[in-house]
mmCIF file of C-alpha atoms in Angstrom:
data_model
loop_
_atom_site.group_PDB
_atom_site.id
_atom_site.type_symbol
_atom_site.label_atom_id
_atom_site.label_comp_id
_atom_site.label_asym_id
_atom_site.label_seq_id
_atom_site.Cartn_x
_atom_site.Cartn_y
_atom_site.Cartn_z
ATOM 1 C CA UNK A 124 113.251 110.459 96.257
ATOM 2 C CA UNK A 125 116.905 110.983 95.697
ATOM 3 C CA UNK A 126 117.760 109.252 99.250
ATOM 4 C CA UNK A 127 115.420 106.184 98.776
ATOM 5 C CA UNK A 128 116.321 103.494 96.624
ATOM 6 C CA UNK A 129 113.916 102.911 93.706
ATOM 7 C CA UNK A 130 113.093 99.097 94.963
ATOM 8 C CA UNK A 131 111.923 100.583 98.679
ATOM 9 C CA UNK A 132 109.850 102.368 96.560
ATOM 10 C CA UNK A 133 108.404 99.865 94.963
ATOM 11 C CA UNK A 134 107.841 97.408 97.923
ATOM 12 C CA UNK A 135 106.330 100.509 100.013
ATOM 13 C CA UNK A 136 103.570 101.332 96.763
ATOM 14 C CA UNK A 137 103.138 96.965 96.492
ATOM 15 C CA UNK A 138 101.826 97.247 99.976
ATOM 16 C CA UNK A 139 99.802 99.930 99.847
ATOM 17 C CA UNK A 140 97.876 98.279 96.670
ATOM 18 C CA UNK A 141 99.876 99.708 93.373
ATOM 19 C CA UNK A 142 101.051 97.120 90.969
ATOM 20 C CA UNK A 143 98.664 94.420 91.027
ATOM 21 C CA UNK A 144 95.012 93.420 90.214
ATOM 22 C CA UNK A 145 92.557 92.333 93.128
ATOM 23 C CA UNK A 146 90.342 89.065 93.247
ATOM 24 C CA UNK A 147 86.772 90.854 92.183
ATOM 25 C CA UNK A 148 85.411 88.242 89.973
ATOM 26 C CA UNK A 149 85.556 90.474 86.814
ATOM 27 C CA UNK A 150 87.576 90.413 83.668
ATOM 28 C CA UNK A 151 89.776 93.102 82.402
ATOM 29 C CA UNK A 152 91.669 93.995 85.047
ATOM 30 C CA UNK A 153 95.148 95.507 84.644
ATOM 31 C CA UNK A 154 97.708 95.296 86.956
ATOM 32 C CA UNK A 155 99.545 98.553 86.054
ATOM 33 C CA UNK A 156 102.896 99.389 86.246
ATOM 34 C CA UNK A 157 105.007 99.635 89.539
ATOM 35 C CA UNK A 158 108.923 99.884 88.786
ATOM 36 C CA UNK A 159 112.160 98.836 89.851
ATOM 37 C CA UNK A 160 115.484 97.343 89.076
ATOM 38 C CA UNK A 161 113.888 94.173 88.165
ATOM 39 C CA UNK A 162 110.930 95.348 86.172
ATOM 40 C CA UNK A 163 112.786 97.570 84.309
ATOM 41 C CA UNK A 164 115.212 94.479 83.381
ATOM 42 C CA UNK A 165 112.345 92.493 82.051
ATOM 43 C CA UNK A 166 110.935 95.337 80.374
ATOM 44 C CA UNK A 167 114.081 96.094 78.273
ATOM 45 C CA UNK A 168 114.963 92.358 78.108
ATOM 46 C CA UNK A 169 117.739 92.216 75.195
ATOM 47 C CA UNK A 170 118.217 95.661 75.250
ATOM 48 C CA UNK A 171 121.257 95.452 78.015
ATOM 49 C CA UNK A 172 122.001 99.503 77.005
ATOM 50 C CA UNK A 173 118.371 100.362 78.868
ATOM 51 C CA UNK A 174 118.027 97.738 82.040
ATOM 52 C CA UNK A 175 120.518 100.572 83.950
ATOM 53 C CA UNK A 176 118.133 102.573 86.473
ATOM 54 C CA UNK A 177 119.093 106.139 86.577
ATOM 55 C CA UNK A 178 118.151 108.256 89.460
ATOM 56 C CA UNK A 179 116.252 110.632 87.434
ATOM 57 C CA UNK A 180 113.691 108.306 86.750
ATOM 58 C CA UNK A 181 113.188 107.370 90.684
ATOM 59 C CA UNK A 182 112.023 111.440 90.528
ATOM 60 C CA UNK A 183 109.811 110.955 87.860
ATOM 61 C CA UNK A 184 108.322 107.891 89.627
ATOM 62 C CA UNK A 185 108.151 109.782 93.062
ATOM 63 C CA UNK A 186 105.682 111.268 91.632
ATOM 64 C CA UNK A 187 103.378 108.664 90.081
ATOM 65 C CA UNK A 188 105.135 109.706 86.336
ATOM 66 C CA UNK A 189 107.341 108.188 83.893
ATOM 67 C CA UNK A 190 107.216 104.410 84.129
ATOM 68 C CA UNK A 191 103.996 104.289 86.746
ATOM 69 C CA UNK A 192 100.528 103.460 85.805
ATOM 70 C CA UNK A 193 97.871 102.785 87.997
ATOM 71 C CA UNK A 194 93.998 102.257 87.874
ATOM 72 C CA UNK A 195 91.219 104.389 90.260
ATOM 73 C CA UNK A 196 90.542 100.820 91.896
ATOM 74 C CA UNK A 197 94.400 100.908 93.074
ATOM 75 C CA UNK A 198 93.959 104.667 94.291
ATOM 76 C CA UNK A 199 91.178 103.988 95.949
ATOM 77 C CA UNK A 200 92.800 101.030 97.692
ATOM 78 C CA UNK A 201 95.950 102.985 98.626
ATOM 79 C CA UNK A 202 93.982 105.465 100.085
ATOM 80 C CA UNK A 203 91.976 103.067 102.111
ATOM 81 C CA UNK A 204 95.083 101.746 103.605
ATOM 82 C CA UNK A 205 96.537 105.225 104.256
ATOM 83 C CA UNK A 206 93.848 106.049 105.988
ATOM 84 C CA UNK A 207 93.284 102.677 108.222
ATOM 85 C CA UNK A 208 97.266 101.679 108.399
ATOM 86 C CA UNK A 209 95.340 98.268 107.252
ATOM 87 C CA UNK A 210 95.457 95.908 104.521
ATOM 88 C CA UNK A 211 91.965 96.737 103.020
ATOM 89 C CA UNK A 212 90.481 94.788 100.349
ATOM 90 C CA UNK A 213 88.291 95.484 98.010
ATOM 91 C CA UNK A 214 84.968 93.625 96.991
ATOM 92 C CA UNK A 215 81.653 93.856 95.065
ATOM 93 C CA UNK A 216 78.123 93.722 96.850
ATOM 94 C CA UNK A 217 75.630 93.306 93.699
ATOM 95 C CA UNK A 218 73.144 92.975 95.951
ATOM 96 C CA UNK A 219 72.110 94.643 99.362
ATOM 97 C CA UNK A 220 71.114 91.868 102.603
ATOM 98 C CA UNK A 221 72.823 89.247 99.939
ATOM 99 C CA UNK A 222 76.956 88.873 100.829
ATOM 100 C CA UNK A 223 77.602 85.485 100.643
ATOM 101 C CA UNK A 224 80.495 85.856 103.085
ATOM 102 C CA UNK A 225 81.709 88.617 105.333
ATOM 103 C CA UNK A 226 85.036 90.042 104.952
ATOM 104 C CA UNK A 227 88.217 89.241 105.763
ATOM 105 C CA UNK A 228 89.410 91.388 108.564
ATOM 106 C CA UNK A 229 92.240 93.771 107.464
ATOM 107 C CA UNK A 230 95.613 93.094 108.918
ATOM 108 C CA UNK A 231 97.880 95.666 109.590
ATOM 109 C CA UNK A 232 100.645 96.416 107.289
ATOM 110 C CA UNK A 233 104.284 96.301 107.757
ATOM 111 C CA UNK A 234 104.765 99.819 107.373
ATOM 112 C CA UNK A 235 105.756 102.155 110.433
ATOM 113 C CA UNK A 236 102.050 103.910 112.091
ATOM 114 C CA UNK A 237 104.183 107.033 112.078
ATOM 115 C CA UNK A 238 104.226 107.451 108.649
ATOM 116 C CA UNK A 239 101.265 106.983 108.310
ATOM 117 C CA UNK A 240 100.688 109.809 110.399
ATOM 118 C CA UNK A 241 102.601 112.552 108.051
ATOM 119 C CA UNK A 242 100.609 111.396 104.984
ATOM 120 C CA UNK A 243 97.130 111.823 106.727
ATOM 121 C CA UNK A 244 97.798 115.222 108.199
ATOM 122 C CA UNK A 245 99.561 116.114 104.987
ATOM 123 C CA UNK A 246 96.032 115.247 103.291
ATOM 124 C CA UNK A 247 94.015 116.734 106.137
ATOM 125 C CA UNK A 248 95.741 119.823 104.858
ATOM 126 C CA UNK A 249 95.155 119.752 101.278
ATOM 127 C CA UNK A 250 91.705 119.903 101.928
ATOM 128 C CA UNK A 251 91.372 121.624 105.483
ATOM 129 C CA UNK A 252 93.834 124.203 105.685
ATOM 130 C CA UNK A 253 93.112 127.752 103.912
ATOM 131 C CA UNK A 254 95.952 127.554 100.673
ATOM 132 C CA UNK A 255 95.580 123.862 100.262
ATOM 133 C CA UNK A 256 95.246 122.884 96.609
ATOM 134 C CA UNK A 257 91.608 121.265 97.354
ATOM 135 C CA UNK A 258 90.574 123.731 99.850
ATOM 136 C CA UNK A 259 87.796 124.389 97.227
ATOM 137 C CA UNK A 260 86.572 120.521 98.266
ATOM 138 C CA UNK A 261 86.182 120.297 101.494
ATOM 139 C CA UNK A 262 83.114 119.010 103.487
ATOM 140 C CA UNK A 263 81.625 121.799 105.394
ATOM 141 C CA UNK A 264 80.183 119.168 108.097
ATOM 142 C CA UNK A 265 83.224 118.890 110.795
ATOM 143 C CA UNK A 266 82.011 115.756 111.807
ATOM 144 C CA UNK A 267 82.711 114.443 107.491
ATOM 145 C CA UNK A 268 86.079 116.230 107.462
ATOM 146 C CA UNK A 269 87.758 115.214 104.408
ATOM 147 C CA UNK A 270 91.203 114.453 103.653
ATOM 148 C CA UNK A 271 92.273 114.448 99.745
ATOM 149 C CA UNK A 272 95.220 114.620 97.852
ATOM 150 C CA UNK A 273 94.801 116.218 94.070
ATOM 151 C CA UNK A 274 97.236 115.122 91.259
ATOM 152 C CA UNK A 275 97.744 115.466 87.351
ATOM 153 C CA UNK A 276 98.497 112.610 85.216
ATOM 154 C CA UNK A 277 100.576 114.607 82.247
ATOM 155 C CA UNK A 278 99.435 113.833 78.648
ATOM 156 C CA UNK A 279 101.292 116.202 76.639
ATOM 157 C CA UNK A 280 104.148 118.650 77.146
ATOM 158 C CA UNK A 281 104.462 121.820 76.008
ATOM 159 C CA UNK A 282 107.203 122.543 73.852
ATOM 160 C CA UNK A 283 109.874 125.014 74.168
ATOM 161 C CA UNK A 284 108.647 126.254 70.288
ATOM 162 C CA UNK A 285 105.124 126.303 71.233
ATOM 163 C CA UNK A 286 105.971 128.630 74.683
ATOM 164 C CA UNK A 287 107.823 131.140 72.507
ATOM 165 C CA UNK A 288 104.613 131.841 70.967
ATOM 166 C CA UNK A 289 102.779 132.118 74.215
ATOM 167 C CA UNK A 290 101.345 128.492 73.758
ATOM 168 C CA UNK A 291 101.319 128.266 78.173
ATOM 169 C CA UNK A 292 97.823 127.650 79.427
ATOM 170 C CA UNK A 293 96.264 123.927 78.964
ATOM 171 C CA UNK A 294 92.817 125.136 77.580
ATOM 172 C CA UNK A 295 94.675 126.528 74.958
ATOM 173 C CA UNK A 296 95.359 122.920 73.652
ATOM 174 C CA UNK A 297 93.289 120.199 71.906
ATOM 175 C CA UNK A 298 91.346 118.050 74.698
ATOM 176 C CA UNK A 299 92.920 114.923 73.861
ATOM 177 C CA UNK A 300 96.600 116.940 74.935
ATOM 178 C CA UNK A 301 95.334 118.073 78.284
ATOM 179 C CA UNK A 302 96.330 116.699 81.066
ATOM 180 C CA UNK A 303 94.301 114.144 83.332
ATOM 181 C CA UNK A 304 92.633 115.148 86.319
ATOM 182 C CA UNK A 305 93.050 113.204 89.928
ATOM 183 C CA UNK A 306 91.718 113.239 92.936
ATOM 184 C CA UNK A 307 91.820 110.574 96.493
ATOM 185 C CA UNK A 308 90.029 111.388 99.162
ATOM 186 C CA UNK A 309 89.006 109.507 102.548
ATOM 187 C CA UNK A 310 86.080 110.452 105.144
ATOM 188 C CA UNK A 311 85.700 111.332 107.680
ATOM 189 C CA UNK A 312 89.573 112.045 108.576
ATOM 190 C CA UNK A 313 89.304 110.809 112.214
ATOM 191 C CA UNK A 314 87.458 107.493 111.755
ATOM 192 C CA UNK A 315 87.437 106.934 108.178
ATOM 193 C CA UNK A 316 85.232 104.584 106.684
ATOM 194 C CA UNK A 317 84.863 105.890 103.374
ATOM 195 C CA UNK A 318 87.524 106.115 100.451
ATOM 196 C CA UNK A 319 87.347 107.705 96.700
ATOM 197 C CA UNK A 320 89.191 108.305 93.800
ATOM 198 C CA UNK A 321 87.881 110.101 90.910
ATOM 199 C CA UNK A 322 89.890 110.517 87.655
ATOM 200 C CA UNK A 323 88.493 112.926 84.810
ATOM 201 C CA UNK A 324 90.128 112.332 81.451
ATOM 202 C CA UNK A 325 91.825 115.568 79.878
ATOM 203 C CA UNK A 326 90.535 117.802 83.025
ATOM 204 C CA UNK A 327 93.920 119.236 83.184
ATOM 205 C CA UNK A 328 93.887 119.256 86.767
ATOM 206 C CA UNK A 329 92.892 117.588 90.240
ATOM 207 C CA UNK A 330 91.634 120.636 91.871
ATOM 208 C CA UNK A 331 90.197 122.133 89.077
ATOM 209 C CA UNK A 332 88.069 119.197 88.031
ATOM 210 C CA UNK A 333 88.237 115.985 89.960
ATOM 211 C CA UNK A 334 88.252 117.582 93.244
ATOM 212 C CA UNK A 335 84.817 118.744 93.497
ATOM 213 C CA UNK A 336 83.353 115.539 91.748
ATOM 214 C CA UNK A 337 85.026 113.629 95.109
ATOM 215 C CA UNK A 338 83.613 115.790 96.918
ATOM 216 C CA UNK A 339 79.721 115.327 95.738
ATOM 217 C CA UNK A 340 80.466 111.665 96.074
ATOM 218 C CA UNK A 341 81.446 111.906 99.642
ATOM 219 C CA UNK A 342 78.847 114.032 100.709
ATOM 220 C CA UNK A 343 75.838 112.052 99.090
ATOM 221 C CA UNK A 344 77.627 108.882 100.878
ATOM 222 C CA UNK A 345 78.270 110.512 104.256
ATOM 223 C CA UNK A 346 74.342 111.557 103.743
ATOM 224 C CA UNK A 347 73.164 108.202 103.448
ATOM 225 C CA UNK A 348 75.717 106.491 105.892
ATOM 226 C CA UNK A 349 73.705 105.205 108.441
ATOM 227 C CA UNK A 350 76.444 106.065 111.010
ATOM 228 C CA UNK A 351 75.424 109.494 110.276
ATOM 229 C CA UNK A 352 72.051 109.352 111.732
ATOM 230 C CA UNK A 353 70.651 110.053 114.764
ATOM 231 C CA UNK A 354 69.731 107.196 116.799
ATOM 232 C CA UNK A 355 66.259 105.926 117.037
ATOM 233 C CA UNK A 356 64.449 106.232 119.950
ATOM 234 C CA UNK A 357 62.299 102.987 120.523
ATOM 235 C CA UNK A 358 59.814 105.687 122.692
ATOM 236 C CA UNK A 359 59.382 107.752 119.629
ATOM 237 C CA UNK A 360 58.883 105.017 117.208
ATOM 238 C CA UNK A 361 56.032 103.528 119.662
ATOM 239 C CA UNK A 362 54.248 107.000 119.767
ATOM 240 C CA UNK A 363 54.271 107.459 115.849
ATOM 241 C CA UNK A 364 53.286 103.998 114.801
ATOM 242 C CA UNK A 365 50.558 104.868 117.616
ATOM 243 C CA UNK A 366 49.562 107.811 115.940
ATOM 244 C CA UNK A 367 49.386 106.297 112.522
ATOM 245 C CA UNK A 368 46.964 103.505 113.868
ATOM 246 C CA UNK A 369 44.620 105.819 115.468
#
């Protein structure tokens, strides 16, 4: 974060699906906040003392804190096009056998494949590899491996006062001052077709809490994906609608 510019930053998180609403046919919607140079600006518009960006908050936004908000739709999306290297879309289905059009194929997106490559084997990891912060939610079908990513969304910090009198573990304070609990995930890691993102309000942390929610999610749709099925055998099907005749 210290060696990229805040506005590559930005332009890198636009792509992926941060910072903007998508075309679902529902109100309410938020866009969420993405920053940079020109944001900022606009944000603190006749307040000239503010529009400087500092490269302390480029940390903080490293991260997904400070300035950034997001919604689980945009997670979900980002993770989607992690996983593919595509520019994935989401949609609604209301009803099953009644899409009124297909979708659009996916383009890819202008963002070196070899990136792409660190993230997903840095995510493989979190989930895969013995010491990984989700290795608690992993799928223990190889053929659903799961790749995740957990994260914390801060909602109150802990004074210097309030650790001087051994105030130090979250469950120690109120719900509404512990933190938020996050969790992406994408299955399975070789030919994903699946992606989720599960936030839990105040449940102070993504492995703790929102972890193994994902991971119930993905197994009951990896269950039910009919790619996950054995093939029917026309022979077999003829011999038990046979039987059930007779």
């Amino acid at each position: 974060a210290k060696e990229i510019d805040i506005d590559i930053i930005a332009d890198v998180a636009r792509k992926l699906g941060l910072g903007q609403p998508f075309a679902l046919g529902i109100p309410g919607q938020r866009a969420g906040v993405l920053p940079s140079r020109e944001w900022k600006r606009t944000f603190f518009a006749g307040r000239p003392e503010n529009q400087m960006w500092f490269q302390g908050e480029t940390l903080s936004v490293i991260i997904g804190q400070g300035y950034v908000t997001s919604t689980p739709l945009q997670l979900a999306v980002m993770t989607a096009r992690i996983a593919t290297g595509r520019e994935v879309r989401p949609r609604i289905v209301r009803v099953l056998g009644d899409i009124e059009a297909p979708p659009q194929p996916a383009g890819p997106l202008d963002i070196d494949p070899a990136y792409f490559e660190v993230v997903r084997a840095g995510m493989d990891a979190v989930t895969n590899e013995p010491g990984g912060t989700a290795w608690r939610s992993r799928l223990d079908n190889p053929e659903w491996r799961l790749a995740g990513k957990t994260g914390t969304s801060q909602v109150y910090q802990i004074t210097a006062e309030e650790r001087a009198r051994g105030l130090t573990d979250p469950e120690d304070l109120p719900r509404e001052r512990r933190d938020h609990a996050l969790f992406v995930c994408y299955a399975p890691f070789d030919k994903p077709r699946y992606a989720c993102a599960v936030v839990v309000e105040h449940g102070i942390g993504g492995a703790r809490m929102a972890g193994p929610k994902a991971r119930e999610i993905m197994r009951a749709v990896m269950t039910k994906d009919p790619a996950s099925r054995p093939a029917y055998d026309p022979r077999v099907v003829a011999q038990t609608s046979g039987r059930a005749r007779e």
